[in-house]
Backbone as a printed PyTorch tensor [residue, N CA C, xyz], in Angstrom:
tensor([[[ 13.4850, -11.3380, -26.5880],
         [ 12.2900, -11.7990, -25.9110],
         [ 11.7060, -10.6670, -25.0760]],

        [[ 10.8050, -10.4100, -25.3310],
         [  9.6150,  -9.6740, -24.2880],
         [  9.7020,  -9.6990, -22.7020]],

        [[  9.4270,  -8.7830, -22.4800],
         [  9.1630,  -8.8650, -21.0250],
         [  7.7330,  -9.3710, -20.3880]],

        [[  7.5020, -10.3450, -19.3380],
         [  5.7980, -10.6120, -18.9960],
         [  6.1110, -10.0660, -17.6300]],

        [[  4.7240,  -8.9290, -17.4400],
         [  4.7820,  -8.7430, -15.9310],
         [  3.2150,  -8.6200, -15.5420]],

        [[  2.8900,  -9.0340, -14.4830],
         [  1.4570,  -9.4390, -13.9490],
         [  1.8380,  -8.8650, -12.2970]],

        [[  0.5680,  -8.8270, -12.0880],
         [  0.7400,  -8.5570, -10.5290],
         [ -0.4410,  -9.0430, -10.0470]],

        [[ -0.3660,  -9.4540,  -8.3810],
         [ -2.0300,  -9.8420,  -7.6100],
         [ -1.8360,  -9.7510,  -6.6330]],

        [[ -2.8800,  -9.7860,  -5.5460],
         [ -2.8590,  -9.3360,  -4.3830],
         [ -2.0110, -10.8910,  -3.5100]],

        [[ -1.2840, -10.6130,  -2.7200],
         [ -0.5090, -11.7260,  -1.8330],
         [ -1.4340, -11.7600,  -0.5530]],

        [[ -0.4480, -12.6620,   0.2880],
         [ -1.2990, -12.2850,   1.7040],
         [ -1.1380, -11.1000,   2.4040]],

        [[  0.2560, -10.8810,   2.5820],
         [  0.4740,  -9.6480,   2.9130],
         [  1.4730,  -8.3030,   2.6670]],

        [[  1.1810,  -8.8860,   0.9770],
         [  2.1360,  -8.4600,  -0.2460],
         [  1.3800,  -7.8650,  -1.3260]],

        [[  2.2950,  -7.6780,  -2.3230],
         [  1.8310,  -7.7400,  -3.4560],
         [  2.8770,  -8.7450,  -4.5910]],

        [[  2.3360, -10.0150,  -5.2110],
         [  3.2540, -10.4700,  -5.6170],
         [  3.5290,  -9.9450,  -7.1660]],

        [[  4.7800,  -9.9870,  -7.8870],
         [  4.9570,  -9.3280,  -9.0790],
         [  5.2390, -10.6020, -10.0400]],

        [[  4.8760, -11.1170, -10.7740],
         [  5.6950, -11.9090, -11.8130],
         [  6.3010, -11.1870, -12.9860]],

        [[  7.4270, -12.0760, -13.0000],
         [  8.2920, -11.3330, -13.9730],
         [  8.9930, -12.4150, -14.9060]],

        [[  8.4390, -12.4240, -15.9120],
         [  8.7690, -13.7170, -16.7890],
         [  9.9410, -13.0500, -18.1940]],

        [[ 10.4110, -13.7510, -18.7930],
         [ 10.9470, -13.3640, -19.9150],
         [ 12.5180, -12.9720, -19.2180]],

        [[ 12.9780, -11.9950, -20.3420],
         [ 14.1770, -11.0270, -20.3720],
         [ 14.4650,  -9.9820, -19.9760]],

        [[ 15.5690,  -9.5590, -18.8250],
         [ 15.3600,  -8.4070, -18.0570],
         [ 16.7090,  -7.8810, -18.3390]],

        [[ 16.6620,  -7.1050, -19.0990],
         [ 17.7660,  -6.0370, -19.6010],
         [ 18.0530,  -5.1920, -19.7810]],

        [[ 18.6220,  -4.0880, -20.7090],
         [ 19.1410,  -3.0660, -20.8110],
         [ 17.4600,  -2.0970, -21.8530]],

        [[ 17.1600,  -3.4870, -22.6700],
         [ 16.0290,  -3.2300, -23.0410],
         [ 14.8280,  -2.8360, -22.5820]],

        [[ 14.4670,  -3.8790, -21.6080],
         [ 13.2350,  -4.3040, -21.0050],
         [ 13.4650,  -3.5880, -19.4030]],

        [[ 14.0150,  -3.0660, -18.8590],
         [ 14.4390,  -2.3230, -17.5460],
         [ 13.4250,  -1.3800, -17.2040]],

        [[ 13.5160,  -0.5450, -17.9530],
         [ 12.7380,   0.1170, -17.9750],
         [ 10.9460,  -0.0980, -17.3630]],

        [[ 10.8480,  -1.0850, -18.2160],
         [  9.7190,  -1.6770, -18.3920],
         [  9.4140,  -1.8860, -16.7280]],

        [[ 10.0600,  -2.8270, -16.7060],
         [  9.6420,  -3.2570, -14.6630],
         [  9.6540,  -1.7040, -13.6820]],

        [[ 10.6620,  -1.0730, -14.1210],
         [ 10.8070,   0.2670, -13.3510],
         [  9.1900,   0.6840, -13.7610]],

        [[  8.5190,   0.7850, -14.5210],
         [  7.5110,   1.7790, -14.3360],
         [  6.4740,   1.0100, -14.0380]],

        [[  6.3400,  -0.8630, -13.8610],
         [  5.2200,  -1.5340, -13.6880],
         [  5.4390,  -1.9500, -12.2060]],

        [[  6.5090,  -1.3450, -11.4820],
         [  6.8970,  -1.3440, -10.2300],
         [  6.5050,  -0.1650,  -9.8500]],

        [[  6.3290,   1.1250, -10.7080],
         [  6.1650,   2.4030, -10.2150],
         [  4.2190,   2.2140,  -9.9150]],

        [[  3.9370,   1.9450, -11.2060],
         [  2.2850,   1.8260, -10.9090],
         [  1.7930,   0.6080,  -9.4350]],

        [[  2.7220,  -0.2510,  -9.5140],
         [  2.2320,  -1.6200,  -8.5890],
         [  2.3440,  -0.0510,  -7.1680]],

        [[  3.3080,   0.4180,  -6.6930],
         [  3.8200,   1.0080,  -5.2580],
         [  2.5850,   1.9650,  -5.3580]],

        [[  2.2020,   3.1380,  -6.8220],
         [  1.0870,   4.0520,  -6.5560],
         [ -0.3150,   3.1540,  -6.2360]],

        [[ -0.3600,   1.7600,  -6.2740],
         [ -1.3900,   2.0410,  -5.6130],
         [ -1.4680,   1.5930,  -3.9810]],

        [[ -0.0380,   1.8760,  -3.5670],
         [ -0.1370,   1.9020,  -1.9210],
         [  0.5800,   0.5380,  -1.8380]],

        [[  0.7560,  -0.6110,  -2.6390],
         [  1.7120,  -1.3120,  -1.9520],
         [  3.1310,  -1.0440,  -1.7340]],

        [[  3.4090,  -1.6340,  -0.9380],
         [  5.2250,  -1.0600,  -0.1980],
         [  5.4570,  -2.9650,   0.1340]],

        [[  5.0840,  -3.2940,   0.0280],
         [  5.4000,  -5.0560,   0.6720],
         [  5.7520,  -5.8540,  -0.8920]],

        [[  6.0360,  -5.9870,  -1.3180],
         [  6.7090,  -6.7100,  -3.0370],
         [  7.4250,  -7.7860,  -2.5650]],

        [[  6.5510,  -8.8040,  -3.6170],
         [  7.2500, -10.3240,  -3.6730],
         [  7.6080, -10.4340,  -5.3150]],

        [[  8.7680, -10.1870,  -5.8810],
         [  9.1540, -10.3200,  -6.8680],
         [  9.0640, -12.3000,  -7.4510]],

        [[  8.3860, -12.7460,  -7.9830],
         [  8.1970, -13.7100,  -8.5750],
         [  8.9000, -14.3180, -10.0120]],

        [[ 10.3680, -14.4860,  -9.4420],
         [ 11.0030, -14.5250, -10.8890],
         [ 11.3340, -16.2360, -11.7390]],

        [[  9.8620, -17.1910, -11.6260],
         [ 10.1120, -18.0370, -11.8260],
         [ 10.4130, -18.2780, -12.9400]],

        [[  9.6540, -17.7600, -13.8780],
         [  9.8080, -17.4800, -15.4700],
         [ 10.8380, -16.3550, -16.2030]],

        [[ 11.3460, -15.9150, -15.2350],
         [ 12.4780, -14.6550, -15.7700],
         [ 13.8900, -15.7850, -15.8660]],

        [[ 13.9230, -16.1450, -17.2100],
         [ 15.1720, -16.5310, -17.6540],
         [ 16.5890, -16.0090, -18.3620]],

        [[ 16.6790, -14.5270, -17.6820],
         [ 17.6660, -13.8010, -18.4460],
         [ 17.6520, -12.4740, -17.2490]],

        [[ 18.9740, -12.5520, -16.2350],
         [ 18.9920, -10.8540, -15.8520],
         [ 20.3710, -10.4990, -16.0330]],

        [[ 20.0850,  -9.0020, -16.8360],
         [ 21.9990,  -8.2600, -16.7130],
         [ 22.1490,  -7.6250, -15.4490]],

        [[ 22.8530,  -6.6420, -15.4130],
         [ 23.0100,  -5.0410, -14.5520],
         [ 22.3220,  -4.6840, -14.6050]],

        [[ 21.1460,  -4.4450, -15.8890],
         [ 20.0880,  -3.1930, -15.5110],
         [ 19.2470,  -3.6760, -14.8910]],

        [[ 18.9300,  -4.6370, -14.6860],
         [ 17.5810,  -5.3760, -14.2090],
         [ 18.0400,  -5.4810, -12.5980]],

        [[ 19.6590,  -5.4260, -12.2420],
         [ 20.2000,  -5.5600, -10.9720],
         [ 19.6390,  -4.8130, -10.1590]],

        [[ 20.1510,  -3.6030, -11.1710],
         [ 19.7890,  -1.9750, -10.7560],
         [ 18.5390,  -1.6410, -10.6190]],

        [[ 17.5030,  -2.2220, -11.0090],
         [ 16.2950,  -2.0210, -10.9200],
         [ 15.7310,  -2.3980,  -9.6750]],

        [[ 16.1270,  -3.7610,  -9.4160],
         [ 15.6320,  -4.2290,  -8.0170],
         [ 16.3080,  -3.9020,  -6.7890]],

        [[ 17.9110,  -2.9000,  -6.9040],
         [ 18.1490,  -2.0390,  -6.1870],
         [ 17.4340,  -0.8380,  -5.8880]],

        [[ 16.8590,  -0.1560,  -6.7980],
         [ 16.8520,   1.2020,  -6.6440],
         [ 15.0420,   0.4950,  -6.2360]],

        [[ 14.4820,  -0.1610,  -6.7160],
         [ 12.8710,  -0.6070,  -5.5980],
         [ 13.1020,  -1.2760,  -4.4700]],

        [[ 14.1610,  -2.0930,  -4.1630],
         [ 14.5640,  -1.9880,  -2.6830],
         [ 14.7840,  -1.1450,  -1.6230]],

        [[ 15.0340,  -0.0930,  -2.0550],
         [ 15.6090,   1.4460,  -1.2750],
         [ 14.3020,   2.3270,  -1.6300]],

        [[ 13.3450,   1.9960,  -2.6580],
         [ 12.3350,   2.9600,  -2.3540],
         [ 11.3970,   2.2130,  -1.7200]],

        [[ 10.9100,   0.9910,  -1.3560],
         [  9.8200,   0.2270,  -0.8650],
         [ 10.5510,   0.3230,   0.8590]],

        [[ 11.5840,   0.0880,   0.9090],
         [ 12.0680,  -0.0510,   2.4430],
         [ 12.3400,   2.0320,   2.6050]],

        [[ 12.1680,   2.9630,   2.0330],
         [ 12.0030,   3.8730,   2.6420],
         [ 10.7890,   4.4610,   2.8370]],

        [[  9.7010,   3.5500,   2.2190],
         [  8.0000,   3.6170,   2.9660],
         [  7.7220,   2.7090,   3.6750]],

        [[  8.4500,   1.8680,   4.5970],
         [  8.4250,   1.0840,   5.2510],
         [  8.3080,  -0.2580,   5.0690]],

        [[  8.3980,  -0.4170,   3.6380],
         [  8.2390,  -2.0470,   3.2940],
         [  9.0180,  -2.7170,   2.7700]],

        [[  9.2670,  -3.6310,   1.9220],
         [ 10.5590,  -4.4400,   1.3100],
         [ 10.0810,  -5.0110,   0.2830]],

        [[ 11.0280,  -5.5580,  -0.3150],
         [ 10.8630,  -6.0370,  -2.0090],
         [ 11.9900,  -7.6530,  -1.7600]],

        [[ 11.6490,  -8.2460,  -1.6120],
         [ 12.1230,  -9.4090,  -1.9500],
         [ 12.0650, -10.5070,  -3.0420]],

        [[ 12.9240, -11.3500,  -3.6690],
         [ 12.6760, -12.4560,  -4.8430],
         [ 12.6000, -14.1100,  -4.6140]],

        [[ 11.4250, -14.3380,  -5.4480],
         [ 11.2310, -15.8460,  -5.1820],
         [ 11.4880, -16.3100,  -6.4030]],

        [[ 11.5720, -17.6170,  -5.7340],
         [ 11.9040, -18.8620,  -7.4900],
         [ 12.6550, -18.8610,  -8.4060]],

        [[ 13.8110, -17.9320,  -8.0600],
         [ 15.1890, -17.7520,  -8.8880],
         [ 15.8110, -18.6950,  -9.8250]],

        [[ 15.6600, -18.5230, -11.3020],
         [ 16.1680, -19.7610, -11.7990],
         [ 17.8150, -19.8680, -11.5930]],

        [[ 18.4740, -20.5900, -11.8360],
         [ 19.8310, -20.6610, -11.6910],
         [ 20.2230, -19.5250, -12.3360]],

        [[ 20.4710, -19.3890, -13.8910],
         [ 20.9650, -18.0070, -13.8730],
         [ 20.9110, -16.6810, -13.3520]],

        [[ 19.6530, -16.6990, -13.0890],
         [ 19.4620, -15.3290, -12.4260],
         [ 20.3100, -15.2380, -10.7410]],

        [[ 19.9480, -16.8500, -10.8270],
         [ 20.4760, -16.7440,  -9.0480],
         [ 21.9580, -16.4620,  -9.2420]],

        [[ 22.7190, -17.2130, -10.2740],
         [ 23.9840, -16.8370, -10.3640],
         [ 24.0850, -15.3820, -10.5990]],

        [[ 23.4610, -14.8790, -11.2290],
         [ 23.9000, -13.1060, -11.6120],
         [ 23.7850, -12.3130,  -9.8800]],

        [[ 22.5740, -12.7380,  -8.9970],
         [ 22.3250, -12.8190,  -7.9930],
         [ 23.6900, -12.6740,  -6.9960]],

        [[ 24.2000, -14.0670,  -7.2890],
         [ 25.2300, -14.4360,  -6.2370],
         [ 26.5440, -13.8390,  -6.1770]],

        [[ 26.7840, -13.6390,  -7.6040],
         [ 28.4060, -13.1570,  -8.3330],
         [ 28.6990, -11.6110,  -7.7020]],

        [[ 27.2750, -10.8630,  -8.0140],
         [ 26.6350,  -9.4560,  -7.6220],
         [ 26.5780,  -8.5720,  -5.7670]],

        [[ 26.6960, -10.2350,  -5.3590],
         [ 26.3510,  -9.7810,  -3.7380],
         [ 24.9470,  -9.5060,  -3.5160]],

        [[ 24.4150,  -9.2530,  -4.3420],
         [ 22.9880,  -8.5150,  -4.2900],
         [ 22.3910,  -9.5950,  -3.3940]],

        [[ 22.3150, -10.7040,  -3.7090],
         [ 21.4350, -12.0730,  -2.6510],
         [ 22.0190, -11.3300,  -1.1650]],

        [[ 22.7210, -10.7450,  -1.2570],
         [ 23.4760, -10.2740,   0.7960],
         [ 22.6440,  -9.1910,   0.7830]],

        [[ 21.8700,  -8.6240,   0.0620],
         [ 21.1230,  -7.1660,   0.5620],
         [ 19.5010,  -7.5370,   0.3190]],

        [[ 19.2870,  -8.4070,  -0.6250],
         [ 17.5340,  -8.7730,  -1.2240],
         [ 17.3320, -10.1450,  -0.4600]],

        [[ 15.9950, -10.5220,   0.2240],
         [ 15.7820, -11.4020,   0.7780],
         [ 15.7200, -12.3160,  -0.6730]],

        [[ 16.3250, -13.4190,  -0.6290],
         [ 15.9700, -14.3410,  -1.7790],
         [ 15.1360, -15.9790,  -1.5730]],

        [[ 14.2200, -16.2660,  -1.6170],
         [ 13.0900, -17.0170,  -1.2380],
         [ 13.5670, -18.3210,  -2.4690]],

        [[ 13.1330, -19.4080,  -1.8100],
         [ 13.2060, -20.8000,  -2.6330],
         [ 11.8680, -20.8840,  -3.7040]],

        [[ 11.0390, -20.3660,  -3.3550],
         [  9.3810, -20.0820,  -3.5500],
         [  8.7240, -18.9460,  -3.2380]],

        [[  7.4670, -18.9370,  -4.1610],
         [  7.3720, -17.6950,  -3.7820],
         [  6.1660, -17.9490,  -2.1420]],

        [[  5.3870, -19.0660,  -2.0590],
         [  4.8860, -18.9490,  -0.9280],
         [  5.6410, -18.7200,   0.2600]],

        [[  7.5130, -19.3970,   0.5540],
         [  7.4970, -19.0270,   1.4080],
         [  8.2780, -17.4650,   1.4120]],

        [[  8.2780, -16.7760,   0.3890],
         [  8.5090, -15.4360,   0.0920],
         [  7.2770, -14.4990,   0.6930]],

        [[  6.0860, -14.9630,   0.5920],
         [  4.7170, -14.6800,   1.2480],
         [  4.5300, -14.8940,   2.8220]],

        [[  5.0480, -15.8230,   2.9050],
         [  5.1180, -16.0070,   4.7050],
         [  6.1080, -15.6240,   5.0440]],

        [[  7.0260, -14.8800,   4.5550],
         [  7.8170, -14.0760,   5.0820],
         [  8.1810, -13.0750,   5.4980]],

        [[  6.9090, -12.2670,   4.4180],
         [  6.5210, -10.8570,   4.1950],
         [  5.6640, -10.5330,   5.8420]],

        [[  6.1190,  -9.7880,   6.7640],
         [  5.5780,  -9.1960,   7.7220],
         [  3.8560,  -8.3970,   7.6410]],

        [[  3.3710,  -8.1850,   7.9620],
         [  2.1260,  -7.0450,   7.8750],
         [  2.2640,  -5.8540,   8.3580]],

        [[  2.1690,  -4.8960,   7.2880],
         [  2.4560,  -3.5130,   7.4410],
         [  1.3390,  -2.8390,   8.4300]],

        [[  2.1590,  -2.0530,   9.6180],
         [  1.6840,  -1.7580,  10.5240],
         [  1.0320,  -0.1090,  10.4020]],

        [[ -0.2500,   0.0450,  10.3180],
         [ -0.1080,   1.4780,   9.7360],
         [  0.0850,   2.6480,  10.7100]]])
């Protein structure tokens, strides 16, 4: 399965949807539609993974290594709408102890601070 990724302006974000399969395959893919979303100046990321029904390691690793680059321009990357599996890959991982993980993505949006310039 394909990867779907969309992006739009949040309130004081940028939210990402990320639908489909996130793997060893498709990794890649988010790494560089995460690279274009940050060049154009957002640093605040609401990962929207309501429709992402499949994450391995690489996809782990992905939202590690944009966690550590969005929070070293001052902003953060957090995930909303976790389906169960993902939340389990999530939970098993520890990763939910380092990524803010949201029930929704609105209140993933009201959570998101305003970047102070």
């Amino acid at each position: 399965m394909d990867l779907q990724l969309s992006a739009r302006a949040g309130r004081a974000c940028t939210v990402v949807s990320v639908g489909g399969e996130l793997d060893m395959d498709t990794a890649a893919e988010l790494h560089d539609f995460l690279q274009e979303v940050a060049d154009t100046g957002a640093v605040q990321v609401v990962l929207d993974c309501a429709e992402l029904s499949f994450m391995d390691s690489s996809g782990l690793g992905i939202f590690l290594v944009w966690f550590k680059e969005l929070q070293g321009r001052g902003g953060r990357l957090c995930v909303a709408a976790v389906q169960d599996t993902v939340a389990y890959v999530l939970r098993v991982s520890a990763v939910e102890q380092v990524l803010d993980v949201y029930d929704t993505v609105d209140a993933a949006e009201a959570g998101v601070p305003p970047v102070v310039p």
